[in-house]
Amino acid sequence: MAATLKQMALIVSAFGVVSFILGVVAENKKPAAGTPVRGGDGVSVTCKYPSDPTVVLGYLSVAFLVASTVAGYLSLFYPYKGKSVPQGVLFKHSTFTLFFNIALFITGLAAAMLLWPTITQQLHITNNVHRDINYECPTAKTGLLGGGAFLSLDSSLLWLIALMLADNAREDFFEEEGDNGEFGKASSDAYDVDVGVKRSA
């Protein structure tokens, strides 16, 4: 079953919204700090962190961001109604090229802001024994997951804008192709008529 433009737009939007929600929830569930527990040797501290879904939600948010990006990219060059347009035709439009590059940049920034605190939090949880009696058991930097979530939503919106611009460029391309075909046919018919007139004369 061939996908339509609306279906592709809905897929991109849905993945973007889910990534945003997961990122926001991960930010809200992240503990402020762990509890330092002094070791029996008197020189080490073991950090006890409360059970939370931050790491899992962070990775899921990144996964849906990737899914939204892949769907957004494919939607730009998908052959709707069996008609494909060369990529070079789309990139001749400066506005499309601008939003395409902005979408790629925001997507990369969103992925970085989601992955950085997620990986940091995972490292805090797994490497929880420290040879510093004054270690305070911090967690990942606050605000990065939330910021990444908003950028993830922005990324999906930018892919949708690029999709609309690609659709406009696609329509212009097929209109020009149609006009050229009709012009060529009309010229050919007129030539045949002229030749017939000259022959009869």
mmCIF file of C-alpha atoms in Angstrom:
data_model
loop_
_atom_site.group_PDB
_atom_site.id
_atom_site.type_symbol
_atom_site.label_atom_id
_atom_site.label_comp_id
_atom_site.label_asym_id
_atom_site.label_seq_id
_atom_site.Cartn_x
_atom_site.Cartn_y
_atom_site.Cartn_z
ATOM 1 C CA MET A 1 0.000 0.000 0.000
ATOM 2 C CA ALA A 2 1.455 3.337 -1.090
ATOM 3 C CA ALA A 3 1.789 6.032 1.548
ATOM 4 C CA THR A 4 0.247 9.442 1.092
ATOM 5 C CA LEU A 5 1.658 12.814 2.011
ATOM 6 C CA LYS A 6 -0.743 13.125 4.954
ATOM 7 C CA GLN A 7 0.186 9.694 6.271
ATOM 8 C CA MET A 8 3.895 10.484 6.155
ATOM 9 C CA ALA A 9 3.266 13.814 7.884
ATOM 10 C CA LEU A 10 1.302 12.064 10.641
ATOM 11 C CA ILE A 11 4.074 9.502 11.146
ATOM 12 C CA VAL A 12 6.733 12.204 11.451
ATOM 13 C CA SER A 13 4.544 14.205 13.854
ATOM 14 C CA ALA A 14 3.627 11.199 15.993
ATOM 15 C CA PHE A 15 7.235 10.082 16.450
ATOM 16 C CA GLY A 16 8.279 13.646 17.257
ATOM 17 C CA VAL A 17 5.545 14.093 19.866
ATOM 18 C CA VAL A 18 6.351 10.749 21.525
ATOM 19 C CA SER A 19 10.048 11.673 21.663
ATOM 20 C CA PHE A 20 9.122 15.005 23.246
ATOM 21 C CA ILE A 21 6.865 13.414 25.878
ATOM 22 C CA LEU A 22 9.436 10.764 26.803
ATOM 23 C CA GLY A 23 12.163 13.395 27.136
ATOM 24 C CA VAL A 24 10.028 15.610 29.388
ATOM 25 C CA VAL A 25 9.031 12.669 31.598
ATOM 26 C CA ALA A 26 12.691 11.568 31.817
ATOM 27 C CA GLU A 27 13.640 15.079 32.964
ATOM 28 C CA ASN A 28 10.899 15.138 35.596
ATOM 29 C CA LYS A 29 11.744 11.667 36.925
ATOM 30 C CA LYS A 30 15.475 12.329 37.256
ATOM 31 C CA PRO A 31 16.519 12.420 40.926
ATOM 32 C CA ALA A 32 18.235 15.544 42.198
ATOM 33 C CA ALA A 33 21.103 13.571 43.740
ATOM 34 C CA GLY A 34 22.093 10.209 45.145
ATOM 35 C CA THR A 35 22.721 9.268 48.728
ATOM 36 C CA PRO A 36 26.413 8.867 49.675
ATOM 37 C CA VAL A 37 27.135 5.855 51.879
ATOM 38 C CA ARG A 38 30.608 5.726 53.444
ATOM 39 C CA GLY A 39 32.479 2.483 53.004
ATOM 40 C CA GLY A 40 33.956 0.449 55.832
ATOM 41 C CA ASP A 41 37.478 1.441 54.783
ATOM 42 C CA GLY A 42 36.756 5.095 55.593
ATOM 43 C CA VAL A 43 38.100 6.403 52.285
ATOM 44 C CA SER A 44 35.415 5.357 49.777
ATOM 45 C CA VAL A 45 31.834 6.387 49.132
ATOM 46 C CA THR A 46 29.123 4.299 47.496
ATOM 47 C CA CYS A 47 26.334 6.301 45.872
ATOM 48 C CA LYS A 48 22.823 4.933 46.259
ATOM 49 C CA TYR A 49 20.460 6.292 43.621
ATOM 50 C CA PRO A 50 16.695 5.853 43.819
ATOM 51 C CA SER A 51 15.141 3.638 41.188
ATOM 52 C CA ASP A 52 14.007 5.814 38.283
ATOM 53 C CA PRO A 53 13.252 5.361 34.553
ATOM 54 C CA THR A 54 15.373 8.319 33.411
ATOM 55 C CA VAL A 55 17.944 6.308 31.476
ATOM 56 C CA VAL A 56 15.393 4.083 29.736
ATOM 57 C CA LEU A 57 13.148 7.014 28.873
ATOM 58 C CA GLY A 58 16.126 9.005 27.618
ATOM 59 C CA TYR A 59 17.178 6.275 25.210
ATOM 60 C CA LEU A 60 13.581 5.761 24.081
ATOM 61 C CA SER A 61 13.281 9.493 23.407
ATOM 62 C CA VAL A 62 16.405 9.322 21.232
ATOM 63 C CA ALA A 63 15.035 6.260 19.424
ATOM 64 C CA PHE A 64 11.795 8.053 18.544
ATOM 65 C CA LEU A 65 13.783 11.124 17.495
ATOM 66 C CA VAL A 66 15.746 8.923 15.083
ATOM 67 C CA ALA A 67 12.505 7.347 13.825
ATOM 68 C CA SER A 68 10.976 10.792 13.256
ATOM 69 C CA THR A 69 14.116 11.932 11.423
ATOM 70 C CA VAL A 70 14.249 8.861 9.179
ATOM 71 C CA ALA A 71 10.546 9.173 8.379
ATOM 72 C CA GLY A 72 10.965 12.903 7.750
ATOM 73 C CA TYR A 73 13.914 12.381 5.421
ATOM 74 C CA LEU A 74 12.222 9.578 3.472
ATOM 75 C CA SER A 75 8.991 11.561 3.193
ATOM 76 C CA LEU A 76 10.791 14.286 1.235
ATOM 77 C CA PHE A 77 11.862 11.985 -1.599
ATOM 78 C CA TYR A 78 9.088 9.384 -1.500
ATOM 79 C CA PRO A 79 7.427 8.786 -4.926
ATOM 80 C CA TYR A 80 3.866 9.836 -4.085
ATOM 81 C CA LYS A 81 1.271 8.455 -6.544
ATOM 82 C CA GLY A 82 4.124 6.627 -8.237
ATOM 83 C CA LYS A 83 5.765 9.867 -9.343
ATOM 84 C CA SER A 84 9.300 10.572 -8.183
ATOM 85 C CA VAL A 85 11.219 13.822 -8.421
ATOM 86 C CA PRO A 86 15.021 13.995 -8.740
ATOM 87 C CA GLN A 87 16.660 15.254 -5.537
ATOM 88 C CA GLY A 88 18.481 17.912 -7.530
ATOM 89 C CA VAL A 89 15.141 19.479 -8.455
ATOM 90 C CA LEU A 90 14.186 19.874 -4.790
ATOM 91 C CA PHE A 91 17.548 21.314 -3.773
ATOM 92 C CA LYS A 92 17.328 23.955 -6.502
ATOM 93 C CA HIS A 93 14.742 25.656 -4.269
ATOM 94 C CA SER A 94 16.719 27.723 -1.761
ATOM 95 C CA THR A 95 13.938 27.750 0.854
ATOM 96 C CA PHE A 96 13.699 23.954 0.842
ATOM 97 C CA THR A 97 17.480 23.634 1.107
ATOM 98 C CA LEU A 98 17.529 26.080 4.025
ATOM 99 C CA PHE A 99 14.866 24.252 6.048
ATOM 100 C CA PHE A 100 16.363 20.861 5.172
ATOM 101 C CA ASN A 101 19.720 21.913 6.620
ATOM 102 C CA ILE A 102 18.118 23.550 9.669
ATOM 103 C CA ALA A 103 16.133 20.355 10.316
ATOM 104 C CA LEU A 104 19.340 18.297 10.170
ATOM 105 C CA PHE A 105 21.142 20.688 12.532
ATOM 106 C CA ILE A 106 18.303 20.802 15.091
ATOM 107 C CA THR A 107 17.993 17.014 14.941
ATOM 108 C CA GLY A 108 21.686 16.611 15.709
ATOM 109 C CA LEU A 109 21.488 19.142 18.536
ATOM 110 C CA ALA A 110 18.409 17.403 19.991
ATOM 111 C CA ALA A 111 20.151 14.013 19.872
ATOM 112 C CA ALA A 112 23.229 15.452 21.613
ATOM 113 C CA MET A 113 21.152 17.088 24.367
ATOM 114 C CA LEU A 114 19.193 13.890 24.955
ATOM 115 C CA LEU A 115 22.151 11.516 24.840
ATOM 116 C CA TRP A 116 24.536 13.549 26.972
ATOM 117 C CA PRO A 117 22.501 13.512 30.227
ATOM 118 C CA THR A 118 21.186 9.993 29.550
ATOM 119 C CA ILE A 119 24.674 8.506 29.189
ATOM 120 C CA THR A 120 25.948 10.624 32.089
ATOM 121 C CA GLN A 121 23.155 9.380 34.344
ATOM 122 C CA GLN A 122 23.848 5.789 33.335
ATOM 123 C CA LEU A 123 27.532 6.231 34.195
ATOM 124 C CA HIS A 124 26.631 7.731 37.575
ATOM 125 C CA ILE A 125 24.462 4.715 38.366
ATOM 126 C CA THR A 126 26.872 2.027 37.171
ATOM 127 C CA ASN A 127 30.105 3.613 38.468
ATOM 128 C CA ASN A 128 28.800 4.401 41.916
ATOM 129 C CA VAL A 129 31.878 3.665 44.055
ATOM 130 C CA HIS A 130 34.288 6.585 44.487
ATOM 131 C CA ARG A 131 37.548 6.976 46.359
ATOM 132 C CA ASP A 132 36.586 10.379 47.710
ATOM 133 C CA ILE A 133 35.050 10.649 51.143
ATOM 134 C CA ASN A 134 33.517 14.027 50.238
ATOM 135 C CA TYR A 135 31.885 12.864 46.986
ATOM 136 C CA GLU A 136 28.307 14.212 46.824
ATOM 137 C CA CYS A 137 26.767 11.716 44.352
ATOM 138 C CA PRO A 138 25.472 14.103 41.696
ATOM 139 C CA THR A 139 23.161 13.217 38.830
ATOM 140 C CA ALA A 140 23.136 14.358 35.214
ATOM 141 C CA LYS A 141 22.900 18.086 34.585
ATOM 142 C CA THR A 142 19.358 19.349 35.089
ATOM 143 C CA GLY A 143 17.536 20.842 32.111
ATOM 144 C CA LEU A 144 19.359 19.083 29.284
ATOM 145 C CA LEU A 145 16.794 16.321 28.849
ATOM 146 C CA GLY A 146 13.946 18.839 28.830
ATOM 147 C CA GLY A 147 15.766 21.055 26.357
ATOM 148 C CA GLY A 148 16.519 18.062 24.153
ATOM 149 C CA ALA A 149 12.857 17.066 24.282
ATOM 150 C CA PHE A 150 11.746 20.487 23.030
ATOM 151 C CA LEU A 151 14.380 20.415 20.291
ATOM 152 C CA SER A 152 13.142 16.968 19.299
ATOM 153 C CA LEU A 153 9.649 18.387 18.845
ATOM 154 C CA ASP A 154 11.082 21.330 16.906
ATOM 155 C CA SER A 155 12.961 18.888 14.709
ATOM 156 C CA SER A 156 9.783 17.066 13.688
ATOM 157 C CA LEU A 157 8.069 20.398 12.954
ATOM 158 C CA LEU A 158 10.980 21.456 10.754
ATOM 159 C CA TRP A 159 10.788 18.168 8.843
ATOM 160 C CA LEU A 160 7.091 18.875 8.273
ATOM 161 C CA ILE A 161 7.894 22.342 6.929
ATOM 162 C CA ALA A 162 10.530 20.818 4.642
ATOM 163 C CA LEU A 163 7.919 18.276 3.515
ATOM 164 C CA MET A 164 5.457 21.042 2.605
ATOM 165 C CA LEU A 165 8.173 22.895 0.691
ATOM 166 C CA ALA A 166 9.126 19.673 -1.098
ATOM 167 C CA ASP A 167 5.480 19.149 -2.034
ATOM 168 C CA ASN A 168 5.328 22.655 -3.524
ATOM 169 C CA ALA A 169 8.533 22.027 -5.471
ATOM 170 C CA ARG A 170 7.130 18.688 -6.637
ATOM 171 C CA GLU A 171 3.930 20.324 -7.891
ATOM 172 C CA ASP A 172 5.916 23.007 -9.740
ATOM 173 C CA PHE A 173 8.079 20.332 -11.338
ATOM 174 C CA PHE A 174 5.122 18.307 -12.623
ATOM 175 C CA GLU A 175 3.323 21.447 -13.824
ATOM 176 C CA GLU A 176 6.382 22.447 -15.827
ATOM 177 C CA GLU A 177 6.667 18.931 -17.211
ATOM 178 C CA GLY A 178 2.989 19.032 -18.206
ATOM 179 C CA ASP A 179 3.310 22.461 -19.817
ATOM 180 C CA ASN A 180 6.336 21.349 -21.791
ATOM 181 C CA GLY A 181 4.498 18.290 -23.002
ATOM 182 C CA GLU A 182 1.437 20.250 -24.115
ATOM 183 C CA PHE A 183 3.575 22.888 -25.818
ATOM 184 C CA GLY A 184 5.513 20.242 -27.681
ATOM 185 C CA LYS A 185 2.320 18.538 -28.805
ATOM 186 C CA ALA A 186 0.737 21.811 -29.930
ATOM 187 C CA SER A 187 3.850 22.773 -31.871
ATOM 188 C CA SER A 188 3.921 19.365 -33.537
ATOM 189 C CA ASP A 189 0.246 19.607 -34.550
ATOM 190 C CA ALA A 190 0.755 23.114 -35.944
ATOM 191 C CA TYR A 191 3.770 21.912 -37.918
ATOM 192 C CA ASP A 192 1.778 19.018 -39.400
ATOM 193 C CA VAL A 193 -0.988 21.407 -40.453
ATOM 194 C CA ASP A 194 1.513 23.804 -42.053
ATOM 195 C CA VAL A 195 3.155 20.971 -43.958
ATOM 196 C CA GLY A 196 -0.242 19.756 -45.163
ATOM 197 C CA VAL A 197 -1.145 23.262 -46.358
ATOM 198 C CA LYS A 198 2.128 23.651 -48.237
ATOM 199 C CA ARG A 199 1.764 20.247 -49.865
ATOM 200 C CA SER A 200 -1.805 20.956 -51.033
ATOM 201 C CA ALA A 201 -0.683 24.306 -52.425
#
